[in-house]
Each structure stands twice: as structure tokens, then as C-alpha cells.
Amino acid sequence: MQQQEDPNYGSHQEQEPRLTRVPVGGMSAQDERTWSILAHLSILLNLISGLGGPVAAFIIWLLYKDRSQKVAFHALQSLWYQVAWIVILSVGWFITFILMFVLIGFLLVPVMAIASLVPFVHQCYAAYKISQGVDYRYPVIADMVDGQRSVA
């Protein structure tokens, strides 16, 4: 049985390891995508604690605002989107509770239950789109965040 000899066997040529290029002071594209996804998925922390999502998005923004404009943008979008929905749902549930005294509020409970799911579904969708490489923007919130960034 003959063995075929490897022509490179014993040579001193080594392959150089592949390195991913990271901009000086910045982040790799994959890290930006990962942290942007995590910023949007921070809403899931609201299932455990009431304000965990906005706090996590704020912390991500604080940590990455100087390292990546993309991560900072998505973290601020997530933060303000969650705050807006917390306000909307708090007012909606308060009105529903008050109207229960005149019985019509009981009709609003299913509506408010469905409305309470909207931010969770929407932010998970945004995280999915970002994982696909799409720079997802919330309709009103993204313009507000862009306005804040241009002022700063």
C-alpha cells in the first residue's frame, strides 16, 4: 500500500489565521448586530420585572453609545418604544379598570390583553429583521431618536 506524499509536508509555510477586522475603537459588524438584537429583545425582561426592558436597553445604550452608532440607535429605539408602550398600556388599563364600575370596562379587558401583546411581538419582529441584516426602524420612534442624535 503506497501513501501519497503531501507536497507541503515538512515545509515551513504555515497558514496565517483568519482575523476579523474590527475598526479602531469600534465593534465588528457581527457584534453590532448581536447587541442591536439584544437591545430589542430586552422587552422580554418586562415579563420578569416591570421596567427591566427599558433599563436593559438604557444600559446597552450607555455601554455602546461611543463605540457604535448602530447599537446606540437600536438601544434608544428600544428604550423609547418600551417607554411609550408602558405609558399607553398604563393609561389603557387604568381607563379599563375605571370603566369596570359601569360594567363597560369588562368589554375592554380582551382588547387591552391583546394590546398588551403588541409591543412584545413587534420588538421580537424587529430583532428578527435585524438578525436578517435589515436596519429596522419603528415608525415614529426612529424619527424621534434620529432627532435626538442630530441635536446632541
CSV table of N, CA and C in Angstrom, one decimal:
chain,number,residue,atom,x,y,z
A,1,MET,N,0.8,-1.2,0.0
A,1,MET,CA,0.0,0.0,0.0
A,1,MET,C,0.9,1.2,0.0
A,2,GLN,N,0.7,2.1,-1.0
A,2,GLN,CA,1.6,3.3,-1.1
A,2,GLN,C,0.8,4.4,-0.6
A,3,GLN,N,1.5,5.3,0.1
A,3,GLN,CA,0.9,6.5,0.6
A,3,GLN,C,1.3,7.6,-0.3
A,4,GLN,N,0.4,8.5,-0.6
A,4,GLN,CA,0.7,9.7,-1.3
A,4,GLN,C,1.3,10.7,-0.4
A,5,GLU,N,2.4,11.3,-0.9
A,5,GLU,CA,3.0,12.3,-0.1
A,5,GLU,C,2.4,13.6,-0.3
A,6,ASP,N,2.2,14.4,0.8
A,6,ASP,CA,1.7,15.7,0.8
A,6,ASP,C,2.9,16.6,0.3
A,7,PRO,N,2.7,17.4,-0.8
A,7,PRO,CA,3.8,18.2,-1.3
A,7,PRO,C,4.2,19.3,-0.2
A,8,ASN,N,3.3,19.7,0.6
A,8,ASN,CA,3.6,20.7,1.6
A,8,ASN,C,4.1,20.1,2.9
A,9,TYR,N,4.2,18.8,3.0
A,9,TYR,CA,4.6,18.2,4.3
A,9,TYR,C,6.0,18.5,4.6
A,10,GLY,N,6.3,19.0,5.8
A,10,GLY,CA,7.6,19.3,6.2
A,10,GLY,C,8.1,20.7,5.8
A,11,SER,N,7.3,21.4,5.0
A,11,SER,CA,7.7,22.8,4.6
A,11,SER,C,7.4,23.7,5.8
A,12,HIS,N,8.0,24.8,5.8
A,12,HIS,CA,7.9,25.7,6.9
A,12,HIS,C,6.8,26.8,6.6
A,13,GLN,N,6.0,26.6,5.6
A,13,GLN,CA,5.0,27.5,5.3
A,13,GLN,C,3.8,27.2,6.2
A,14,GLU,N,3.4,28.2,7.0
A,14,GLU,CA,2.2,28.0,7.8
A,14,GLU,C,1.1,28.9,7.3
A,15,GLN,N,-0.1,28.5,7.4
A,15,GLN,CA,-1.2,29.3,7.0
A,15,GLN,C,-1.4,30.3,8.1
A,16,GLU,N,-1.7,31.6,7.8
A,16,GLU,CA,-1.9,32.6,8.8
A,16,GLU,C,-3.4,32.4,9.2
A,17,PRO,N,-3.7,32.6,10.5
A,17,PRO,CA,-5.0,32.5,10.9
A,17,PRO,C,-5.9,33.7,10.3
A,18,ARG,N,-7.1,33.4,10.1
A,18,ARG,CA,-8.0,34.4,9.6
A,18,ARG,C,-8.5,35.3,10.7
A,19,LEU,N,-8.3,36.6,10.5
A,19,LEU,CA,-8.7,37.5,11.6
A,19,LEU,C,-9.9,38.4,11.1
A,20,THR,N,-10.8,38.7,11.9
A,20,THR,CA,-11.9,39.6,11.6
A,20,THR,C,-11.4,41.0,11.9
A,21,ARG,N,-11.6,41.8,11.0
A,21,ARG,CA,-11.2,43.2,11.2
A,21,ARG,C,-12.2,44.0,12.0
A,22,VAL,N,-11.7,44.6,13.0
A,22,VAL,CA,-12.5,45.4,13.9
A,22,VAL,C,-12.0,46.8,13.8
A,23,PRO,N,-12.9,47.8,13.5
A,23,PRO,CA,-12.4,49.2,13.4
A,23,PRO,C,-11.8,49.6,14.7
A,24,VAL,N,-10.9,50.5,14.6
A,24,VAL,CA,-10.2,51.0,15.8
A,24,VAL,C,-11.3,51.7,16.7
A,25,GLY,N,-11.4,51.3,17.9
A,25,GLY,CA,-12.3,51.9,18.9
A,25,GLY,C,-13.8,51.5,18.6
A,26,GLY,N,-14.0,50.6,17.6
A,26,GLY,CA,-15.4,50.2,17.3
A,26,GLY,C,-15.7,48.8,17.5
A,27,MET,N,-16.6,48.3,16.8
A,27,MET,CA,-17.1,46.9,17.0
A,27,MET,C,-17.2,46.2,15.6
A,28,SER,N,-17.1,44.9,15.7
A,28,SER,CA,-17.3,44.2,14.4
A,28,SER,C,-18.8,44.3,14.0
A,29,ALA,N,-19.1,44.0,12.8
A,29,ALA,CA,-20.5,44.0,12.3
A,29,ALA,C,-21.3,43.0,13.0
A,30,GLN,N,-20.7,41.8,13.3
A,30,GLN,CA,-21.5,40.8,14.0
A,30,GLN,C,-21.8,41.2,15.4
A,31,ASP,N,-20.9,41.8,16.1
A,31,ASP,CA,-21.1,42.3,17.5
A,31,ASP,C,-22.2,43.4,17.5
A,32,GLU,N,-22.1,44.3,16.5
A,32,GLU,CA,-23.2,45.3,16.4
A,32,GLU,C,-24.5,44.7,16.2
A,33,ARG,N,-24.6,43.7,15.3
A,33,ARG,CA,-25.9,43.0,15.1
A,33,ARG,C,-26.4,42.3,16.4
A,34,THR,N,-25.5,41.7,17.1
A,34,THR,CA,-25.8,40.9,18.3
A,34,THR,C,-26.4,41.9,19.3
A,35,TRP,N,-25.7,43.0,19.6
A,35,TRP,CA,-26.1,43.9,20.6
A,35,TRP,C,-27.4,44.6,20.2
A,36,SER,N,-27.6,44.9,18.9
A,36,SER,CA,-28.8,45.5,18.5
A,36,SER,C,-30.0,44.6,18.7
A,37,ILE,N,-29.8,43.3,18.4
A,37,ILE,CA,-30.8,42.3,18.7
A,37,ILE,C,-31.2,42.2,20.1
A,38,LEU,N,-30.1,42.2,21.0
A,38,LEU,CA,-30.3,42.1,22.4
A,38,LEU,C,-31.1,43.4,22.9
A,39,ALA,N,-30.8,44.5,22.4
A,39,ALA,CA,-31.5,45.7,22.8
A,39,ALA,C,-33.0,45.6,22.5
A,40,HIS,N,-33.3,45.0,21.4
A,40,HIS,CA,-34.8,44.9,21.1
A,40,HIS,C,-35.4,43.8,21.9
A,41,LEU,N,-34.7,42.7,22.1
A,41,LEU,CA,-35.2,41.6,22.9
A,41,LEU,C,-35.3,41.9,24.4
A,42,SER,N,-34.7,43.0,24.8
A,42,SER,CA,-34.7,43.4,26.2
A,42,SER,C,-36.2,43.6,26.7
A,43,ILE,N,-37.1,43.7,25.8
A,43,ILE,CA,-38.5,43.8,26.2
A,43,ILE,C,-39.0,42.6,26.9
A,44,LEU,N,-38.3,41.4,26.7
A,44,LEU,CA,-38.7,40.2,27.3
A,44,LEU,C,-38.5,40.2,28.8
A,45,LEU,N,-37.6,41.1,29.2
A,45,LEU,CA,-37.3,41.3,30.7
A,45,LEU,C,-38.5,41.9,31.4
A,46,ASN,N,-39.4,42.5,30.6
A,46,ASN,CA,-40.6,43.1,31.2
A,46,ASN,C,-41.6,42.0,31.7
A,47,LEU,N,-41.4,40.8,31.2
A,47,LEU,CA,-42.2,39.6,31.7
A,47,LEU,C,-41.8,39.2,33.1
A,48,ILE,N,-40.5,39.5,33.4
A,48,ILE,CA,-40.0,39.1,34.7
A,48,ILE,C,-40.2,40.3,35.7
A,49,SER,N,-39.7,41.5,35.3
A,49,SER,CA,-39.8,42.6,36.1
A,49,SER,C,-40.4,43.8,35.3
A,50,GLY,N,-41.2,44.6,35.9
A,50,GLY,CA,-42.0,45.6,35.2
A,50,GLY,C,-41.2,46.5,34.3
A,51,LEU,N,-40.0,47.0,34.8
A,51,LEU,CA,-39.3,48.0,34.0
A,51,LEU,C,-37.9,47.5,33.6
A,52,GLY,N,-37.7,46.2,33.6
A,52,GLY,CA,-36.4,45.6,33.3
A,52,GLY,C,-36.0,45.8,31.8
A,53,GLY,N,-37.0,45.9,30.9
A,53,GLY,CA,-36.6,46.1,29.5
A,53,GLY,C,-36.1,47.4,29.2
A,54,PRO,N,-36.7,48.5,29.6
A,54,PRO,CA,-36.2,49.8,29.4
A,54,PRO,C,-34.8,50.1,30.1
A,55,VAL,N,-34.7,49.5,31.3
A,55,VAL,CA,-33.4,49.6,32.0
A,55,VAL,C,-32.3,48.9,31.2
A,56,ALA,N,-32.6,47.7,30.7
A,56,ALA,CA,-31.6,47.0,30.0
A,56,ALA,C,-31.2,47.7,28.7
A,57,ALA,N,-32.2,48.2,28.0
A,57,ALA,CA,-31.9,49.0,26.7
A,57,ALA,C,-31.1,50.2,27.1
A,58,PHE,N,-31.4,50.9,28.2
A,58,PHE,CA,-30.6,52.1,28.6
A,58,PHE,C,-29.2,51.7,28.9
A,59,ILE,N,-29.0,50.6,29.6
A,59,ILE,CA,-27.6,50.1,29.9
A,59,ILE,C,-26.9,49.8,28.7
A,60,ILE,N,-27.5,49.1,27.7
A,60,ILE,CA,-26.8,48.8,26.4
A,60,ILE,C,-26.4,50.1,25.7
A,61,TRP,N,-27.4,51.1,25.7
A,61,TRP,CA,-27.0,52.4,25.1
A,61,TRP,C,-25.8,53.1,25.8
A,62,LEU,N,-25.8,53.1,27.2
A,62,LEU,CA,-24.7,53.7,27.9
A,62,LEU,C,-23.4,53.0,27.6
A,63,LEU,N,-23.4,51.7,27.5
A,63,LEU,CA,-22.2,50.9,27.2
A,63,LEU,C,-21.6,51.1,25.8
A,64,TYR,N,-22.5,51.3,24.9
A,64,TYR,CA,-22.1,51.2,23.5
A,64,TYR,C,-22.3,52.5,22.7
A,65,LYS,N,-22.8,53.6,23.3
A,65,LYS,CA,-23.1,54.8,22.6
A,65,LYS,C,-21.8,55.4,22.0
A,66,ASP,N,-20.7,55.2,22.6
A,66,ASP,CA,-19.4,55.8,22.0
A,66,ASP,C,-18.7,54.8,21.1
A,67,ARG,N,-19.1,53.6,21.1
A,67,ARG,CA,-18.4,52.5,20.3
A,67,ARG,C,-19.1,52.2,19.0
A,68,SER,N,-20.5,52.4,19.0
A,68,SER,CA,-21.2,52.0,17.8
A,68,SER,C,-22.5,52.8,17.7
A,69,GLN,N,-22.6,53.6,16.6
A,69,GLN,CA,-23.8,54.4,16.4
A,69,GLN,C,-25.0,53.5,16.1
A,70,LYS,N,-24.8,52.4,15.5
A,70,LYS,CA,-25.8,51.4,15.2
A,70,LYS,C,-26.4,50.9,16.4
A,71,VAL,N,-25.6,50.4,17.3
A,71,VAL,CA,-26.1,49.8,18.6
A,71,VAL,C,-26.8,50.9,19.4
A,72,ALA,N,-26.2,52.1,19.5
A,72,ALA,CA,-26.8,53.2,20.2
A,72,ALA,C,-28.2,53.5,19.7
A,73,PHE,N,-28.3,53.5,18.3
A,73,PHE,CA,-29.6,53.8,17.7
A,73,PHE,C,-30.6,52.8,18.1
A,74,HIS,N,-30.3,51.5,17.9
A,74,HIS,CA,-31.3,50.5,18.2
A,74,HIS,C,-31.6,50.4,19.7
A,75,ALA,N,-30.6,50.7,20.6
A,75,ALA,CA,-30.9,50.7,22.0
A,75,ALA,C,-31.8,51.8,22.4
A,76,LEU,N,-31.6,53.0,21.8
A,76,LEU,CA,-32.5,54.1,22.1
A,76,LEU,C,-33.9,53.9,21.5
A,77,GLN,N,-34.0,53.3,20.3
A,77,GLN,CA,-35.3,53.0,19.7
A,77,GLN,C,-36.0,52.0,20.7
A,78,SER,N,-35.4,51.0,21.1
A,78,SER,CA,-36.0,50.0,22.0
A,78,SER,C,-36.4,50.7,23.3
A,79,LEU,N,-35.6,51.5,23.9
A,79,LEU,CA,-35.9,52.2,25.1
A,79,LEU,C,-37.1,53.0,25.0
A,80,TRP,N,-37.2,53.9,24.0
A,80,TRP,CA,-38.3,54.8,23.9
A,80,TRP,C,-39.6,54.1,23.4
A,81,TYR,N,-39.4,53.1,22.6
A,81,TYR,CA,-40.6,52.3,22.2
A,81,TYR,C,-41.2,51.6,23.4
A,82,GLN,N,-40.4,51.0,24.3
A,82,GLN,CA,-40.9,50.4,25.5
A,82,GLN,C,-41.5,51.4,26.5
A,83,VAL,N,-40.9,52.6,26.6
A,83,VAL,CA,-41.5,53.6,27.5
A,83,VAL,C,-42.8,54.1,27.0
A,84,ALA,N,-42.9,54.3,25.6
A,84,ALA,CA,-44.2,54.7,25.0
A,84,ALA,C,-45.3,53.7,25.3
A,85,TRP,N,-45.0,52.4,25.1
A,85,TRP,CA,-46.0,51.3,25.3
A,85,TRP,C,-46.3,51.2,26.8
A,86,ILE,N,-45.4,51.4,27.7
A,86,ILE,CA,-45.7,51.4,29.1
A,86,ILE,C,-46.7,52.4,29.5
A,87,VAL,N,-46.5,53.6,28.9
A,87,VAL,CA,-47.4,54.7,29.2
A,87,VAL,C,-48.8,54.4,28.5
A,88,ILE,N,-48.8,54.0,27.3
A,88,ILE,CA,-50.1,53.7,26.6
A,88,ILE,C,-50.9,52.6,27.3
A,89,LEU,N,-50.2,51.5,27.7
A,89,LEU,CA,-50.9,50.4,28.3
A,89,LEU,C,-51.3,50.8,29.8
A,90,SER,N,-50.5,51.6,30.5
A,90,SER,CA,-50.9,52.0,31.8
A,90,SER,C,-52.2,52.8,31.8
A,91,VAL,N,-52.2,53.8,30.8
A,91,VAL,CA,-53.5,54.6,30.7
A,91,VAL,C,-54.6,53.7,30.2
A,92,GLY,N,-54.4,52.8,29.3
A,92,GLY,CA,-55.5,51.9,28.8
A,92,GLY,C,-56.0,51.0,29.9
A,93,TRP,N,-55.1,50.4,30.7
A,93,TRP,CA,-55.6,49.5,31.8
A,93,TRP,C,-56.3,50.4,32.9
A,94,PHE,N,-55.8,51.6,33.1
A,94,PHE,CA,-56.4,52.4,34.1
A,94,PHE,C,-57.9,52.8,33.7
A,95,ILE,N,-58.0,53.2,32.5
A,95,ILE,CA,-59.4,53.5,32.0
A,95,ILE,C,-60.3,52.3,32.0
A,96,THR,N,-59.7,51.1,31.6
A,96,THR,CA,-60.5,49.9,31.6
A,96,THR,C,-60.9,49.6,33.1
A,97,PHE,N,-60.1,49.7,34.0
A,97,PHE,CA,-60.4,49.5,35.4
A,97,PHE,C,-61.5,50.4,35.9
A,98,ILE,N,-61.4,51.7,35.6
A,98,ILE,CA,-62.4,52.7,36.0
A,98,ILE,C,-63.7,52.4,35.4
A,99,LEU,N,-63.7,52.0,34.1
A,99,LEU,CA,-65.0,51.7,33.4
A,99,LEU,C,-65.6,50.4,33.8
A,100,MET,N,-64.9,49.6,34.6
A,100,MET,CA,-65.5,48.3,35.1
A,100,MET,C,-66.6,48.6,36.1
A,101,PHE,N,-66.5,49.8,36.7
A,101,PHE,CA,-67.5,50.2,37.7
A,101,PHE,C,-68.9,50.4,37.0
A,102,VAL,N,-68.8,50.7,35.7
A,102,VAL,CA,-70.1,50.9,35.0
A,102,VAL,C,-70.3,49.7,34.0
A,103,LEU,N,-69.5,48.6,34.2
A,103,LEU,CA,-69.6,47.4,33.5
A,103,LEU,C,-69.1,47.4,32.1
A,104,ILE,N,-69.0,48.5,31.4
A,104,ILE,CA,-68.5,48.5,30.1
A,104,ILE,C,-67.0,48.2,30.0
A,105,GLY,N,-66.3,48.4,31.1
A,105,GLY,CA,-64.9,48.1,31.2
A,105,GLY,C,-64.6,46.6,31.0
A,106,PHE,N,-65.5,45.8,31.3
A,106,PHE,CA,-65.3,44.3,31.1
A,106,PHE,C,-65.1,44.0,29.6
A,107,LEU,N,-65.8,44.8,28.8
A,107,LEU,CA,-65.6,44.6,27.3
A,107,LEU,C,-64.3,45.0,26.8
A,108,LEU,N,-63.6,45.9,27.5
A,108,LEU,CA,-62.3,46.4,27.1
A,108,LEU,C,-61.1,45.4,27.6
A,109,VAL,N,-61.4,44.5,28.5
A,109,VAL,CA,-60.3,43.6,29.0
A,109,VAL,C,-59.7,42.8,27.9
A,110,PRO,N,-60.5,42.1,27.0
A,110,PRO,CA,-59.9,41.4,25.9
A,110,PRO,C,-59.1,42.3,25.0
A,111,VAL,N,-59.6,43.5,24.7
A,111,VAL,CA,-58.9,44.4,23.8
A,111,VAL,C,-57.6,44.8,24.4
A,112,MET,N,-57.6,45.1,25.7
A,112,MET,CA,-56.3,45.5,26.4
A,112,MET,C,-55.4,44.3,26.5
A,113,ALA,N,-55.9,43.1,26.7
A,113,ALA,CA,-55.0,42.0,26.7
A,113,ALA,C,-54.3,41.8,25.4
A,114,ILE,N,-55.0,41.9,24.3
A,114,ILE,CA,-54.3,41.8,23.0
A,114,ILE,C,-53.4,43.0,22.8
A,115,ALA,N,-53.8,44.2,23.2
A,115,ALA,CA,-52.9,45.4,23.0
A,115,ALA,C,-51.6,45.2,23.9
A,116,SER,N,-51.7,44.5,25.0
A,116,SER,CA,-50.5,44.3,25.8
A,116,SER,C,-49.5,43.4,25.1
A,117,LEU,N,-49.9,42.6,24.2
A,117,LEU,CA,-49.0,41.7,23.5
A,117,LEU,C,-48.3,42.3,22.3
A,118,VAL,N,-48.9,43.4,21.8
A,118,VAL,CA,-48.3,44.1,20.6
A,118,VAL,C,-46.9,44.5,20.8
A,119,PRO,N,-46.4,45.1,21.8
A,119,PRO,CA,-45.0,45.5,21.9
A,119,PRO,C,-44.1,44.3,21.9
A,120,PHE,N,-44.5,43.2,22.6
A,120,PHE,CA,-43.6,42.0,22.6
A,120,PHE,C,-43.5,41.5,21.2
A,121,VAL,N,-44.6,41.3,20.5
A,121,VAL,CA,-44.5,40.7,19.2
A,121,VAL,C,-43.7,41.7,18.2
A,122,HIS,N,-44.0,43.0,18.3
A,122,HIS,CA,-43.3,43.9,17.4
A,122,HIS,C,-41.8,44.0,17.7
A,123,GLN,N,-41.4,44.0,18.9
A,123,GLN,CA,-39.9,44.0,19.2
A,123,GLN,C,-39.2,42.7,18.9
A,124,CYS,N,-39.9,41.6,19.0
A,124,CYS,CA,-39.3,40.3,18.6
A,124,CYS,C,-39.2,40.3,17.1
A,125,TYR,N,-40.2,40.9,16.4
A,125,TYR,CA,-40.1,41.0,14.9
A,125,TYR,C,-38.9,41.9,14.5
A,126,ALA,N,-38.8,43.0,15.2
A,126,ALA,CA,-37.6,43.9,14.9
A,126,ALA,C,-36.3,43.2,15.1
A,127,ALA,N,-36.2,42.4,16.2
A,127,ALA,CA,-34.9,41.7,16.5
A,127,ALA,C,-34.7,40.7,15.3
A,128,TYR,N,-35.8,40.0,14.9
A,128,TYR,CA,-35.6,39.1,13.7
A,128,TYR,C,-35.2,39.8,12.5
A,129,LYS,N,-35.7,40.9,12.2
A,129,LYS,CA,-35.3,41.7,11.0
A,129,LYS,C,-33.9,42.1,11.1
A,130,ILE,N,-33.4,42.5,12.2
A,130,ILE,CA,-32.0,42.9,12.4
A,130,ILE,C,-31.1,41.7,12.2
A,131,SER,N,-31.6,40.5,12.7
A,131,SER,CA,-30.8,39.3,12.5
A,131,SER,C,-30.6,38.9,11.1
A,132,GLN,N,-31.6,39.4,10.2
A,132,GLN,CA,-31.5,39.2,8.8
A,132,GLN,C,-30.7,40.2,8.1
A,133,GLY,N,-30.2,41.2,8.8
A,133,GLY,CA,-29.4,42.3,8.2
A,133,GLY,C,-30.2,43.5,7.8
A,134,VAL,N,-31.4,43.6,8.1
A,134,VAL,CA,-32.3,44.8,7.9
A,134,VAL,C,-32.1,45.8,9.0
A,135,ASP,N,-31.9,47.0,8.7
A,135,ASP,CA,-31.8,48.1,9.7
A,135,ASP,C,-33.2,48.5,10.1
A,136,TYR,N,-33.8,47.8,11.0
A,136,TYR,CA,-35.2,48.1,11.3
A,136,TYR,C,-35.5,49.4,12.0
A,137,ARG,N,-36.5,50.1,11.6
A,137,ARG,CA,-36.9,51.4,12.2
A,137,ARG,C,-38.4,51.3,12.6
A,138,TYR,N,-38.6,51.7,13.9
A,138,TYR,CA,-40.0,51.9,14.3
A,138,TYR,C,-40.6,53.1,13.7
A,139,PRO,N,-41.9,53.1,13.3
A,139,PRO,CA,-42.4,54.2,12.6
A,139,PRO,C,-42.2,55.6,13.2
A,140,VAL,N,-42.6,55.9,14.4
A,140,VAL,CA,-42.4,57.2,14.9
A,140,VAL,C,-41.2,57.4,15.8
A,141,ILE,N,-40.9,56.3,16.5
A,141,ILE,CA,-39.8,56.3,17.5
A,141,ILE,C,-38.4,56.6,16.8
A,142,ALA,N,-38.2,56.0,15.6
A,142,ALA,CA,-36.9,56.1,14.9
A,142,ALA,C,-36.7,57.5,14.5
A,143,ASP,N,-37.7,58.2,14.1
A,143,ASP,CA,-37.5,59.7,13.7
A,143,ASP,C,-37.2,60.5,15.0
A,144,MET,N,-37.8,60.1,16.1
A,144,MET,CA,-37.6,60.8,17.3
A,144,MET,C,-36.1,60.6,17.8
A,145,VAL,N,-35.6,59.4,17.7
A,145,VAL,CA,-34.3,59.1,18.1
A,145,VAL,C,-33.3,59.7,17.1
A,146,ASP,N,-33.6,59.8,15.8
A,146,ASP,CA,-32.7,60.5,14.9
A,146,ASP,C,-32.7,62.0,15.2
A,147,GLY,N,-33.8,62.5,15.6
A,147,GLY,CA,-33.8,63.9,16.0
A,147,GLY,C,-32.9,64.2,17.2
A,148,GLN,N,-32.9,63.3,18.2
A,148,GLN,CA,-32.1,63.4,19.4
A,148,GLN,C,-30.6,63.3,19.0
A,149,ARG,N,-30.3,62.4,18.1
A,149,ARG,CA,-28.9,62.2,17.8
A,149,ARG,C,-28.3,63.4,17.0
A,150,SER,N,-29.2,64.1,16.2
A,150,SER,CA,-28.7,65.2,15.4
A,150,SER,C,-28.5,66.5,16.3
A,151,VAL,N,-29.3,66.6,17.4
A,151,VAL,CA,-29.2,67.7,18.4
A,151,VAL,C,-27.9,67.5,19.2
A,152,ALA,N,-27.6,66.3,19.6
A,152,ALA,CA,-26.5,66.0,20.5
A,152,ALA,C,-25.2,66.2,19.9
